[in-house]
Amino acid sequence: MNHVLFPLPSEKGKGILVTMTSSGDYLVGPSSEFVDDKDDLSTDAPTLKDVRSQASRMVPNIPFYEQIRVFSGLRATPSTHDFIIEPSKKYADFINVAGIESPGLASSPAIGEYVVEELVRKVLPLKEKKSFNPKIKPYIKVKPMGEEERAKFVREHPNYGEIICNCEQVSLGEIEDVLSRSLPCLTIKAVKKRTRAGFGKCQGGFCQPHVLMLLAQKRGVSPMEILYDKDGSNIILKESK
Ligand SMILES: Cc1cc2nc3c(=O)[nH]c(=O)nc-3n(C[C@H](O)[C@H](O)[C@H](O)COP(=O)(O)OP(=O)(O)OC[C@H]3O[C@@H](n4cnc5c(N)ncnc54)[C@H](O)[C@@H]3O)c2cc1C
């Protein structure tokens, strides 16, 4: 597969697609179901079966036996059937940018510009910060490097030769890099999303304890304080010995 494959869209959305991710894995889905519970992130067998059968109409013989995991998310569907971008009716200084459904990602540069120019600038005097640097330091990944390039790089940066996540080939150097950037990376899931450590077949079975210890070391806290994601998602609950 070299392309994102979409079926014909319907009023429920763009349908079930088959797509290759930027890291070389495949995503099949999503479905689109209305749910009442705002915390319901469960998947169910009939919907997964439907996802499989619809995707198989576009790409026959998808090896579903190699599937790593299934998951679901919640989309906030606005009753206006359009983006809601306006000052809050309760608090004029609070600007709602809500119900940003597809194509919200493609629209985000325009949404940002609109919010700043049309809404913020009218209530706040804005001055350009001359020292602002819009460029971020590139993320160096060893996985896509060729053998020679990787060997040379590792000679100069030995921490990039120590693999922490075997499945996704994420090195110690990559994890140390995200833990040292100005944008805080405080949880195991934050490290996962930035480096892909824990995304692979073993789902963190191998690398999670290492990532946990690196986080604890970097933050200077006890490993028991490190969360997987939200409050209460501590991995280590107590010392046994
Ligand atoms: C399956 C799917 C396919 C899509 N495909 C496309 C596409 O091809 N092209 C395109 O342009 N757009 C696409 N979109 C839409 C796009 O992803 C969204 O428009 C965009 O992500 C909306 O950005 P946002 O920042 O408004 O919300 P989000 O990206 O949803 O960000 C909201 C953030 O707030 C956090 N949050 C929520 N509640 C709380 C809380 N109480 N406390 C703290 N944090 C909280 C969430 O964890 C999340 O990180 C797609 C969406 C889906 C679901």
PDB file of C-alpha atoms and ligand atoms in Angstrom:
ATOM      1  CA  MET A   1       0.000   0.000   0.000  1.00  0.00           C
ATOM      2  CA  ASN A   2       1.300   3.428  -0.937  1.00  0.00           C
ATOM      3  CA  HIS A   3      -1.774   5.602  -0.424  1.00  0.00           C
ATOM      4  CA  VAL A   4      -4.478   6.399   2.085  1.00  0.00           C
ATOM      5  CA  LEU A   5      -7.566   4.571   0.818  1.00  0.00           C
ATOM      6  CA  PHE A   6     -10.964   6.156   1.480  1.00  0.00           C
ATOM      7  CA  PRO A   7     -14.391   4.790   0.612  1.00  0.00           C
ATOM      8  CA  LEU A   8     -17.136   7.156  -0.557  1.00  0.00           C
ATOM      9  CA  PRO A   9     -17.983   9.484   2.385  1.00  0.00           C
ATOM     10  CA  SER A  10     -21.427   9.487   4.011  1.00  0.00           C
ATOM     11  CA  GLU A  11     -23.212  11.868   6.384  1.00  0.00           C
ATOM     12  CA  LYS A  12     -21.534   9.958   9.277  1.00  0.00           C
ATOM     13  CA  GLY A  13     -18.060  10.937   8.079  1.00  0.00           C
ATOM     14  CA  LYS A  14     -15.337   9.836   5.757  1.00  0.00           C
ATOM     15  CA  GLY A  15     -15.886   6.160   6.434  1.00  0.00           C
ATOM     16  CA  ILE A  16     -13.583   3.276   7.232  1.00  0.00           C
ATOM     17  CA  LEU A  17     -10.200   3.744   5.655  1.00  0.00           C
ATOM     18  CA  VAL A  18      -6.977   1.816   5.350  1.00  0.00           C
ATOM     19  CA  THR A  19      -3.905   3.916   5.819  1.00  0.00           C
ATOM     20  CA  MET A  20      -0.174   3.635   6.298  1.00  0.00           C
ATOM     21  CA  THR A  21       1.216   5.689   9.170  1.00  0.00           C
ATOM     22  CA  SER A  22       4.347   7.824   8.896  1.00  0.00           C
ATOM     23  CA  SER A  23       6.195   5.167  10.889  1.00  0.00           C
ATOM     24  CA  GLY A  24       5.312   2.361   8.505  1.00  0.00           C
ATOM     25  CA  ASP A  25       2.474   0.662  10.401  1.00  0.00           C
ATOM     26  CA  TYR A  26      -1.086   0.355   9.159  1.00  0.00           C
ATOM     27  CA  LEU A  27      -4.289   1.752  10.601  1.00  0.00           C
ATOM     28  CA  VAL A  28      -7.685   0.304   9.716  1.00  0.00           C
ATOM     29  CA  GLY A  29     -10.794   2.296  10.654  1.00  0.00           C
ATOM     30  CA  PRO A  30     -12.380   4.223  12.247  1.00  0.00           C
ATOM     31  CA  SER A  31     -16.021   3.395  12.739  1.00  0.00           C
ATOM     32  CA  SER A  32     -18.351   6.200  13.815  1.00  0.00           C
ATOM     33  CA  GLU A  33     -20.923   5.444  16.492  1.00  0.00           C
ATOM     34  CA  PHE A  34     -22.910   7.782  18.722  1.00  0.00           C
ATOM     35  CA  VAL A  35     -22.380   7.149  22.457  1.00  0.00           C
ATOM     36  CA  ASP A  36     -23.997   8.858  25.449  1.00  0.00           C
ATOM     37  CA  ASP A  37     -21.265   8.248  28.009  1.00  0.00           C
ATOM     38  CA  LYS A  38     -18.481  10.842  27.701  1.00  0.00           C
ATOM     39  CA  ASP A  39     -15.950   8.414  29.210  1.00  0.00           C
ATOM     40  CA  ASP A  40     -16.824   5.358  27.155  1.00  0.00           C
ATOM     41  CA  LEU A  41     -13.686   4.384  25.252  1.00  0.00           C
ATOM     42  CA  SER A  42     -14.587   0.723  24.837  1.00  0.00           C
ATOM     43  CA  THR A  43     -14.578  -1.212  21.601  1.00  0.00           C
ATOM     44  CA  ASP A  44     -17.048  -3.989  20.828  1.00  0.00           C
ATOM     45  CA  ALA A  45     -16.950  -7.132  18.730  1.00  0.00           C
ATOM     46  CA  PRO A  46     -19.769  -6.316  16.241  1.00  0.00           C
ATOM     47  CA  THR A  47     -18.226  -2.909  15.387  1.00  0.00           C
ATOM     48  CA  LEU A  48     -14.738  -4.396  14.977  1.00  0.00           C
ATOM     49  CA  LYS A  49     -16.208  -7.080  12.720  1.00  0.00           C
ATOM     50  CA  ASP A  50     -17.856  -4.383  10.624  1.00  0.00           C
ATOM     51  CA  VAL A  51     -14.567  -2.420  10.404  1.00  0.00           C
ATOM     52  CA  ARG A  52     -12.809  -5.561   9.170  1.00  0.00           C
ATOM     53  CA  SER A  53     -15.394  -6.456   6.589  1.00  0.00           C
ATOM     54  CA  GLN A  54     -15.663  -2.909   5.184  1.00  0.00           C
ATOM     55  CA  ALA A  55     -11.872  -2.476   5.025  1.00  0.00           C
ATOM     56  CA  SER A  56     -11.546  -5.849   3.321  1.00  0.00           C
ATOM     57  CA  ARG A  57     -13.742  -4.595   0.491  1.00  0.00           C
ATOM     58  CA  MET A  58     -10.956  -2.117  -0.390  1.00  0.00           C
ATOM     59  CA  VAL A  59      -7.920  -4.205   0.546  1.00  0.00           C
ATOM     60  CA  PRO A  60      -8.483  -7.952   0.422  1.00  0.00           C
ATOM     61  CA  ASN A  61      -6.427 -10.260   2.666  1.00  0.00           C
ATOM     62  CA  ILE A  62      -5.448  -7.717   5.331  1.00  0.00           C
ATOM     63  CA  PRO A  63      -3.498  -9.883   7.818  1.00  0.00           C
ATOM     64  CA  PHE A  64      -5.680  -9.089  10.845  1.00  0.00           C
ATOM     65  CA  TYR A  65      -3.899 -11.862  12.781  1.00  0.00           C
ATOM     66  CA  GLU A  66      -0.934  -9.457  12.954  1.00  0.00           C
ATOM     67  CA  GLN A  67      -3.029  -6.748  14.573  1.00  0.00           C
ATOM     68  CA  ILE A  68      -1.307  -5.119  17.559  1.00  0.00           C
ATOM     69  CA  ARG A  69      -4.238  -3.422  19.248  1.00  0.00           C
ATOM     70  CA  VAL A  70      -7.667  -1.873  18.882  1.00  0.00           C
ATOM     71  CA  PHE A  71      -8.742   1.378  20.474  1.00  0.00           C
ATOM     72  CA  SER A  72     -11.377   4.073  20.317  1.00  0.00           C
ATOM     73  CA  GLY A  73     -11.639   7.785  21.009  1.00  0.00           C
ATOM     74  CA  LEU A  74     -14.380  10.349  21.484  1.00  0.00           C
ATOM     75  CA  ARG A  75     -15.153  13.072  19.009  1.00  0.00           C
ATOM     76  CA  ALA A  76     -17.038  16.142  20.135  1.00  0.00           C
ATOM     77  CA  THR A  77     -19.694  16.571  17.454  1.00  0.00           C
ATOM     78  CA  PRO A  78     -21.085  20.124  17.456  1.00  0.00           C
ATOM     79  CA  SER A  79     -24.854  20.548  17.211  1.00  0.00           C
ATOM     80  CA  THR A  80     -24.144  23.474  14.825  1.00  0.00           C
ATOM     81  CA  HIS A  81     -22.565  21.081  12.264  1.00  0.00           C
ATOM     82  CA  ASP A  82     -19.719  23.578  11.981  1.00  0.00           C
ATOM     83  CA  PHE A  83     -16.630  24.685  13.926  1.00  0.00           C
ATOM     84  CA  ILE A  84     -17.524  26.839  16.955  1.00  0.00           C
ATOM     85  CA  ILE A  85     -14.983  29.678  17.103  1.00  0.00           C
ATOM     86  CA  GLU A  86     -16.179  32.559  19.253  1.00  0.00           C
ATOM     87  CA  PRO A  87     -15.685  34.298  22.606  1.00  0.00           C
ATOM     88  CA  SER A  88     -17.471  32.455  25.406  1.00  0.00           C
ATOM     89  CA  LYS A  89     -20.918  33.878  26.180  1.00  0.00           C
ATOM     90  CA  LYS A  90     -20.109  33.567  29.892  1.00  0.00           C
ATOM     91  CA  TYR A  91     -16.529  34.861  29.952  1.00  0.00           C
ATOM     92  CA  ALA A  92     -15.704  37.289  27.152  1.00  0.00           C
ATOM     93  CA  ASP A  93     -11.940  36.805  27.550  1.00  0.00           C
ATOM     94  CA  PHE A  94     -12.230  33.067  26.950  1.00  0.00           C
ATOM     95  CA  ILE A  95     -12.337  32.019  23.319  1.00  0.00           C
ATOM     96  CA  ASN A  96     -14.008  28.733  22.431  1.00  0.00           C
ATOM     97  CA  VAL A  97     -12.422  26.788  19.580  1.00  0.00           C
ATOM     98  CA  ALA A  98     -14.617  23.730  19.825  1.00  0.00           C
ATOM     99  CA  GLY A  99     -16.275  21.030  17.756  1.00  0.00           C
ATOM    100  CA  ILE A 100     -13.277  21.096  15.438  1.00  0.00           C
ATOM    101  CA  GLU A 101     -14.175  18.034  13.401  1.00  0.00           C
ATOM    102  CA  SER A 102     -12.534  16.930  10.208  1.00  0.00           C
ATOM    103  CA  PRO A 103     -10.904  18.677   8.371  1.00  0.00           C
ATOM    104  CA  GLY A 104      -9.798  20.373  11.596  1.00  0.00           C
ATOM    105  CA  LEU A 105      -6.179  19.419  11.195  1.00  0.00           C
ATOM    106  CA  ALA A 106      -5.910  20.828   7.690  1.00  0.00           C
ATOM    107  CA  SER A 107      -7.790  23.932   8.865  1.00  0.00           C
ATOM    108  CA  SER A 108      -5.658  24.521  11.968  1.00  0.00           C
ATOM    109  CA  PRO A 109      -3.242  27.120  10.488  1.00  0.00           C
ATOM    110  CA  ALA A 110      -6.228  29.146   9.242  1.00  0.00           C
ATOM    111  CA  ILE A 111      -8.093  28.675  12.551  1.00  0.00           C
ATOM    112  CA  GLY A 112      -5.033  29.931  14.466  1.00  0.00           C
ATOM    113  CA  GLU A 113      -4.710  32.972  12.239  1.00  0.00           C
ATOM    114  CA  TYR A 114      -8.433  33.730  12.490  1.00  0.00           C
ATOM    115  CA  VAL A 115      -8.440  33.486  16.299  1.00  0.00           C
ATOM    116  CA  VAL A 116      -5.422  35.786  16.632  1.00  0.00           C
ATOM    117  CA  GLU A 117      -6.361  38.347  13.996  1.00  0.00           C
ATOM    118  CA  GLU A 118     -10.146  38.487  14.316  1.00  0.00           C
ATOM    119  CA  LEU A 119     -10.749  37.697  17.977  1.00  0.00           C
ATOM    120  CA  VAL A 120      -7.663  38.194  20.163  1.00  0.00           C
ATOM    121  CA  ARG A 121      -6.205  41.277  18.481  1.00  0.00           C
ATOM    122  CA  LYS A 122      -9.503  43.127  18.975  1.00  0.00           C
ATOM    123  CA  VAL A 123      -9.352  42.780  22.761  1.00  0.00           C
ATOM    124  CA  LEU A 124      -5.621  42.576  23.467  1.00  0.00           C
ATOM    125  CA  PRO A 125      -2.774  44.712  22.087  1.00  0.00           C
ATOM    126  CA  LEU A 126      -0.403  42.163  20.536  1.00  0.00           C
ATOM    127  CA  LYS A 127       3.281  42.826  19.910  1.00  0.00           C
ATOM    128  CA  GLU A 128       5.505  40.529  17.905  1.00  0.00           C
ATOM    129  CA  LYS A 129       8.231  38.908  20.012  1.00  0.00           C
ATOM    130  CA  LYS A 130      11.413  39.524  18.039  1.00  0.00           C
ATOM    131  CA  SER A 131      13.339  36.723  19.750  1.00  0.00           C
ATOM    132  CA  PHE A 132      10.699  34.046  18.965  1.00  0.00           C
ATOM    133  CA  ASN A 133      12.250  31.112  17.145  1.00  0.00           C
ATOM    134  CA  PRO A 134       9.559  29.157  15.258  1.00  0.00           C
ATOM    135  CA  LYS A 135      11.925  26.290  14.423  1.00  0.00           C
ATOM    136  CA  ILE A 136      12.221  23.244  16.639  1.00  0.00           C
ATOM    137  CA  LYS A 137      15.331  21.107  16.934  1.00  0.00           C
ATOM    138  CA  PRO A 138      14.936  18.084  14.654  1.00  0.00           C
ATOM    139  CA  TYR A 139      14.110  14.763  16.302  1.00  0.00           C
ATOM    140  CA  ILE A 140      16.864  12.292  15.468  1.00  0.00           C
ATOM    141  CA  LYS A 141      15.655   8.705  15.002  1.00  0.00           C
ATOM    142  CA  VAL A 142      17.998   5.771  14.524  1.00  0.00           C
ATOM    143  CA  LYS A 143      15.371   3.385  13.082  1.00  0.00           C
ATOM    144  CA  PRO A 144      15.263   4.829   9.546  1.00  0.00           C
ATOM    145  CA  MET A 145      19.058   5.252   9.318  1.00  0.00           C
ATOM    146  CA  GLY A 146      21.038   2.946   7.055  1.00  0.00           C
ATOM    147  CA  GLU A 147      23.587   0.613   8.671  1.00  0.00           C
ATOM    148  CA  GLU A 148      26.629   2.764   7.889  1.00  0.00           C
ATOM    149  CA  GLU A 149      24.939   6.026   8.808  1.00  0.00           C
ATOM    150  CA  ARG A 150      23.733   4.538  12.091  1.00  0.00           C
ATOM    151  CA  ALA A 151      27.175   3.112  12.964  1.00  0.00           C
ATOM    152  CA  LYS A 152      28.838   6.480  12.331  1.00  0.00           C
ATOM    153  CA  PHE A 153      26.188   8.357  14.315  1.00  0.00           C
ATOM    154  CA  VAL A 154      26.390   5.931  17.249  1.00  0.00           C
ATOM    155  CA  ARG A 155      30.188   6.243  17.375  1.00  0.00           C
ATOM    156  CA  GLU A 156      29.728   9.980  17.899  1.00  0.00           C
ATOM    157  CA  HIS A 157      26.608   9.681  20.133  1.00  0.00           C
ATOM    158  CA  PRO A 158      26.853   6.364  22.050  1.00  0.00           C
ATOM    159  CA  ASN A 159      23.463   6.762  23.785  1.00  0.00           C
ATOM    160  CA  TYR A 160      21.787   6.384  20.389  1.00  0.00           C
ATOM    161  CA  GLY A 161      23.310   2.894  20.190  1.00  0.00           C
ATOM    162  CA  GLU A 162      21.502   1.667  23.294  1.00  0.00           C
ATOM    163  CA  ILE A 163      18.059   0.444  22.236  1.00  0.00           C
ATOM    164  CA  ILE A 164      15.353   0.903  24.874  1.00  0.00           C
ATOM    165  CA  CYS A 165      12.287  -0.089  22.795  1.00  0.00           C
ATOM    166  CA  ASN A 166      13.155  -3.187  20.793  1.00  0.00           C
ATOM    167  CA  CYS A 167       9.939  -3.328  18.764  1.00  0.00           C
ATOM    168  CA  GLU A 168      10.144   0.249  17.468  1.00  0.00           C
ATOM    169  CA  GLN A 169      13.948   0.551  17.691  1.00  0.00           C
ATOM    170  CA  VAL A 170      13.899   3.621  19.927  1.00  0.00           C
ATOM    171  CA  SER A 171      17.233   4.450  21.514  1.00  0.00           C
ATOM    172  CA  LEU A 172      18.183   5.870  24.896  1.00  0.00           C
ATOM    173  CA  GLY A 173      19.442   9.027  23.133  1.00  0.00           C
ATOM    174  CA  GLU A 174      15.992   9.664  21.617  1.00  0.00           C
ATOM    175  CA  ILE A 175      14.261   9.296  24.984  1.00  0.00           C
ATOM    176  CA  GLU A 176      16.816  11.520  26.747  1.00  0.00           C
ATOM    177  CA  ASP A 177      16.296  14.089  24.010  1.00  0.00           C
ATOM    178  CA  VAL A 178      12.495  14.366  24.529  1.00  0.00           C
ATOM    179  CA  LEU A 179      12.953  14.432  28.306  1.00  0.00           C
ATOM    180  CA  SER A 180      15.283  17.436  27.994  1.00  0.00           C
ATOM    181  CA  ARG A 181      13.188  19.635  25.709  1.00  0.00           C
ATOM    182  CA  SER A 182      11.366  22.733  26.923  1.00  0.00           C
ATOM    183  CA  LEU A 183       7.907  21.186  26.333  1.00  0.00           C
ATOM    184  CA  PRO A 184       7.402  18.969  29.389  1.00  0.00           C
ATOM    185  CA  CYS A 185       7.242  15.222  28.829  1.00  0.00           C
ATOM    186  CA  LEU A 186       6.118  13.914  32.194  1.00  0.00           C
ATOM    187  CA  THR A 187       4.375  10.578  31.688  1.00  0.00           C
ATOM    188  CA  ILE A 188       5.079   7.237  30.040  1.00  0.00           C
ATOM    189  CA  LYS A 189       2.388   7.959  27.453  1.00  0.00           C
ATOM    190  CA  ALA A 190       3.958  11.334  26.645  1.00  0.00           C
ATOM    191  CA  VAL A 191       7.280   9.575  25.934  1.00  0.00           C
ATOM    192  CA  LYS A 192       5.393   6.982  23.880  1.00  0.00           C
ATOM    193  CA  LYS A 193       3.666   9.592  21.736  1.00  0.00           C
ATOM    194  CA  ARG A 194       6.866  11.523  21.054  1.00  0.00           C
ATOM    195  CA  THR A 195       9.316   8.692  20.483  1.00  0.00           C
ATOM    196  CA  ARG A 196       7.069   5.647  19.716  1.00  0.00           C
ATOM    197  CA  ALA A 197       8.652   3.687  22.605  1.00  0.00           C
ATOM    198  CA  GLY A 198       5.885   1.248  23.600  1.00  0.00           C
ATOM    199  CA  PHE A 199       3.941   1.467  20.334  1.00  0.00           C
ATOM    200  CA  GLY A 200       5.146  -1.862  18.976  1.00  0.00           C
ATOM    201  CA  LYS A 201       4.145  -5.492  19.217  1.00  0.00           C
ATOM    202  CA  CYS A 202       4.933  -5.955  22.934  1.00  0.00           C
ATOM    203  CA  GLN A 203       3.115  -2.699  23.812  1.00  0.00           C
ATOM    204  CA  GLY A 204       5.748  -1.559  26.295  1.00  0.00           C
ATOM    205  CA  GLY A 205       6.269  -4.949  27.963  1.00  0.00           C
ATOM    206  CA  PHE A 206      10.017  -4.609  27.419  1.00  0.00           C
ATOM    207  CA  CYS A 207      10.654  -0.855  27.473  1.00  0.00           C
ATOM    208  CA  GLN A 208       8.090   0.463  29.962  1.00  0.00           C
ATOM    209  CA  PRO A 209      10.179  -0.238  33.115  1.00  0.00           C
ATOM    210  CA  HIS A 210      13.186   1.459  31.485  1.00  0.00           C
ATOM    211  CA  VAL A 211      11.147   4.492  30.416  1.00  0.00           C
ATOM    212  CA  LEU A 212       9.661   4.669  33.918  1.00  0.00           C
ATOM    213  CA  MET A 213      13.117   4.729  35.531  1.00  0.00           C
ATOM    214  CA  LEU A 214      14.413   7.317  33.046  1.00  0.00           C
ATOM    215  CA  LEU A 215      11.428   9.556  33.817  1.00  0.00           C
ATOM    216  CA  ALA A 216      11.942   9.161  37.576  1.00  0.00           C
ATOM    217  CA  GLN A 217      15.662   9.924  37.257  1.00  0.00           C
ATOM    218  CA  LYS A 218      15.121  12.958  35.055  1.00  0.00           C
ATOM    219  CA  ARG A 219      12.408  14.370  37.306  1.00  0.00           C
ATOM    220  CA  GLY A 220      14.222  13.459  40.509  1.00  0.00           C
ATOM    221  CA  VAL A 221      11.168  11.684  41.956  1.00  0.00           C
ATOM    222  CA  SER A 222      10.413   8.176  43.210  1.00  0.00           C
ATOM    223  CA  PRO A 223       9.452   5.647  40.481  1.00  0.00           C
ATOM    224  CA  MET A 224       6.178   5.223  42.381  1.00  0.00           C
ATOM    225  CA  GLU A 225       5.205   8.756  41.395  1.00  0.00           C
ATOM    226  CA  ILE A 226       5.502   8.131  37.668  1.00  0.00           C
ATOM    227  CA  LEU A 227       2.152   7.929  35.911  1.00  0.00           C
ATOM    228  CA  TYR A 228       1.284   6.051  32.755  1.00  0.00           C
ATOM    229  CA  ASP A 229      -1.055   8.863  31.745  1.00  0.00           C
ATOM    230  CA  LYS A 230      -3.822  10.349  33.893  1.00  0.00           C
ATOM    231  CA  ASP A 231      -3.992  10.805  37.677  1.00  0.00           C
ATOM    232  CA  GLY A 232      -4.131   7.430  39.399  1.00  0.00           C
ATOM    233  CA  SER A 233      -2.431   5.544  36.561  1.00  0.00           C
ATOM    234  CA  ASN A 234       0.718   4.839  38.619  1.00  0.00           C
ATOM    235  CA  ILE A 235       2.524   1.719  37.419  1.00  0.00           C
ATOM    236  CA  ILE A 236       4.282   0.922  40.700  1.00  0.00           C
ATOM    237  CA  LEU A 237       1.889   1.020  43.646  1.00  0.00           C
ATOM    238  CA  LYS A 238       4.153  -0.042  46.513  1.00  0.00           C
ATOM    239  CA  GLU A 239       7.493  -1.603  47.320  1.00  0.00           C
ATOM    240  CA  SER A 240       7.242  -5.294  48.020  1.00  0.00           C
ATOM    241  CA  LYS A 241      10.666  -5.904  49.550  1.00  0.00           C
TER     242      LYS A 241
HETATM  243  C1  LIG B   1     -10.626   9.331  12.763  1.00  0.00           C
HETATM  244  C2  LIG B   1     -10.365  10.783  12.467  1.00  0.00           C
HETATM  245  C3  LIG B   1      -9.791  11.137  11.254  1.00  0.00           C
HETATM  246  C4  LIG B   1      -9.522  12.469  10.992  1.00  0.00           C
HETATM  247  N1  LIG B   1      -8.936  12.811   9.797  1.00  0.00           N
HETATM  248  C5  LIG B   1      -8.656  14.088   9.520  1.00  0.00           C
HETATM  249  C6  LIG B   1      -8.041  14.435   8.288  1.00  0.00           C
HETATM  250  O1  LIG B   1      -7.730  13.575   7.461  1.00  0.00           O
HETATM  251  N2  LIG B   1      -7.778  15.739   8.047  1.00  0.00           N
HETATM  252  C7  LIG B   1      -8.078  16.697   8.937  1.00  0.00           C
HETATM  253  O2  LIG B   1      -7.811  17.866   8.659  1.00  0.00           O
HETATM  254  N3  LIG B   1      -8.672  16.421  10.127  1.00  0.00           N
HETATM  255  C8  LIG B   1      -8.961  15.126  10.443  1.00  0.00           C
HETATM  256  N4  LIG B   1      -9.565  14.800  11.621  1.00  0.00           N
HETATM  257  C9  LIG B   1      -9.959  15.852  12.532  1.00  0.00           C
HETATM  258  C10 LIG B   1      -8.828  16.345  13.399  1.00  0.00           C
HETATM  259  O3  LIG B   1      -8.165  15.267  14.024  1.00  0.00           O
HETATM  260  C11 LIG B   1      -9.431  17.274  14.476  1.00  0.00           C
HETATM  261  O4  LIG B   1     -10.157  18.288  13.795  1.00  0.00           O
HETATM  262  C12 LIG B   1      -8.378  17.944  15.338  1.00  0.00           C
HETATM  263  O5  LIG B   1      -7.577  16.976  15.985  1.00  0.00           O
HETATM  264  C13 LIG B   1      -9.065  18.816  16.391  1.00  0.00           C
HETATM  265  O6  LIG B   1      -8.053  19.448  17.149  1.00  0.00           O
HETATM  266  P1  LIG B   1      -8.387  20.032  18.577  1.00  0.00           P
HETATM  267  O7  LIG B   1      -7.091  20.587  19.075  1.00  0.00           O
HETATM  268  O8  LIG B   1      -9.562  20.944  18.493  1.00  0.00           O
HETATM  269  O9  LIG B   1      -8.859  18.783  19.460  1.00  0.00           O
HETATM  270  P2  LIG B   1      -8.070  17.498  19.870  1.00  0.00           P
HETATM  271  O10 LIG B   1      -7.003  17.153  18.888  1.00  0.00           O
HETATM  272  O11 LIG B   1      -9.139  16.494  20.169  1.00  0.00           O
HETATM  273  O12 LIG B   1      -7.345  17.964  21.205  1.00  0.00           O
HETATM  274  C14 LIG B   1      -8.037  18.121  22.404  1.00  0.00           C
HETATM  275  C15 LIG B   1      -7.067  17.758  23.510  1.00  0.00           C
HETATM  276  O13 LIG B   1      -7.665  18.061  24.768  1.00  0.00           O
HETATM  277  C16 LIG B   1      -7.424  16.996  25.637  1.00  0.00           C
HETATM  278  N5  LIG B   1      -8.480  17.029  26.663  1.00  0.00           N
HETATM  279  C17 LIG B   1      -9.788  16.736  26.524  1.00  0.00           C
HETATM  280  N6  LIG B   1     -10.433  16.906  27.681  1.00  0.00           N
HETATM  281  C18 LIG B   1      -9.519  17.329  28.574  1.00  0.00           C
HETATM  282  C19 LIG B   1      -9.565  17.663  29.944  1.00  0.00           C
HETATM  283  N7  LIG B   1     -10.706  17.641  30.616  1.00  0.00           N
HETATM  284  N8  LIG B   1      -8.430  18.041  30.543  1.00  0.00           N
HETATM  285  C20 LIG B   1      -7.261  18.093  29.866  1.00  0.00           C
HETATM  286  N9  LIG B   1      -7.153  17.786  28.554  1.00  0.00           N
HETATM  287  C21 LIG B   1      -8.262  17.403  27.919  1.00  0.00           C
HETATM  288  C22 LIG B   1      -7.462  15.758  24.789  1.00  0.00           C
HETATM  289  O14 LIG B   1      -6.765  14.703  25.418  1.00  0.00           O
HETATM  290  C23 LIG B   1      -6.756  16.256  23.525  1.00  0.00           C
HETATM  291  O15 LIG B   1      -5.356  16.067  23.584  1.00  0.00           O
HETATM  292  C24 LIG B   1      -9.851  13.463  11.929  1.00  0.00           C
HETATM  293  C25 LIG B   1     -10.426  13.093  13.146  1.00  0.00           C
HETATM  294  C26 LIG B   1     -10.684  11.760  13.414  1.00  0.00           C
HETATM  295  C27 LIG B   1     -11.291  11.372  14.743  1.00  0.00           C
END
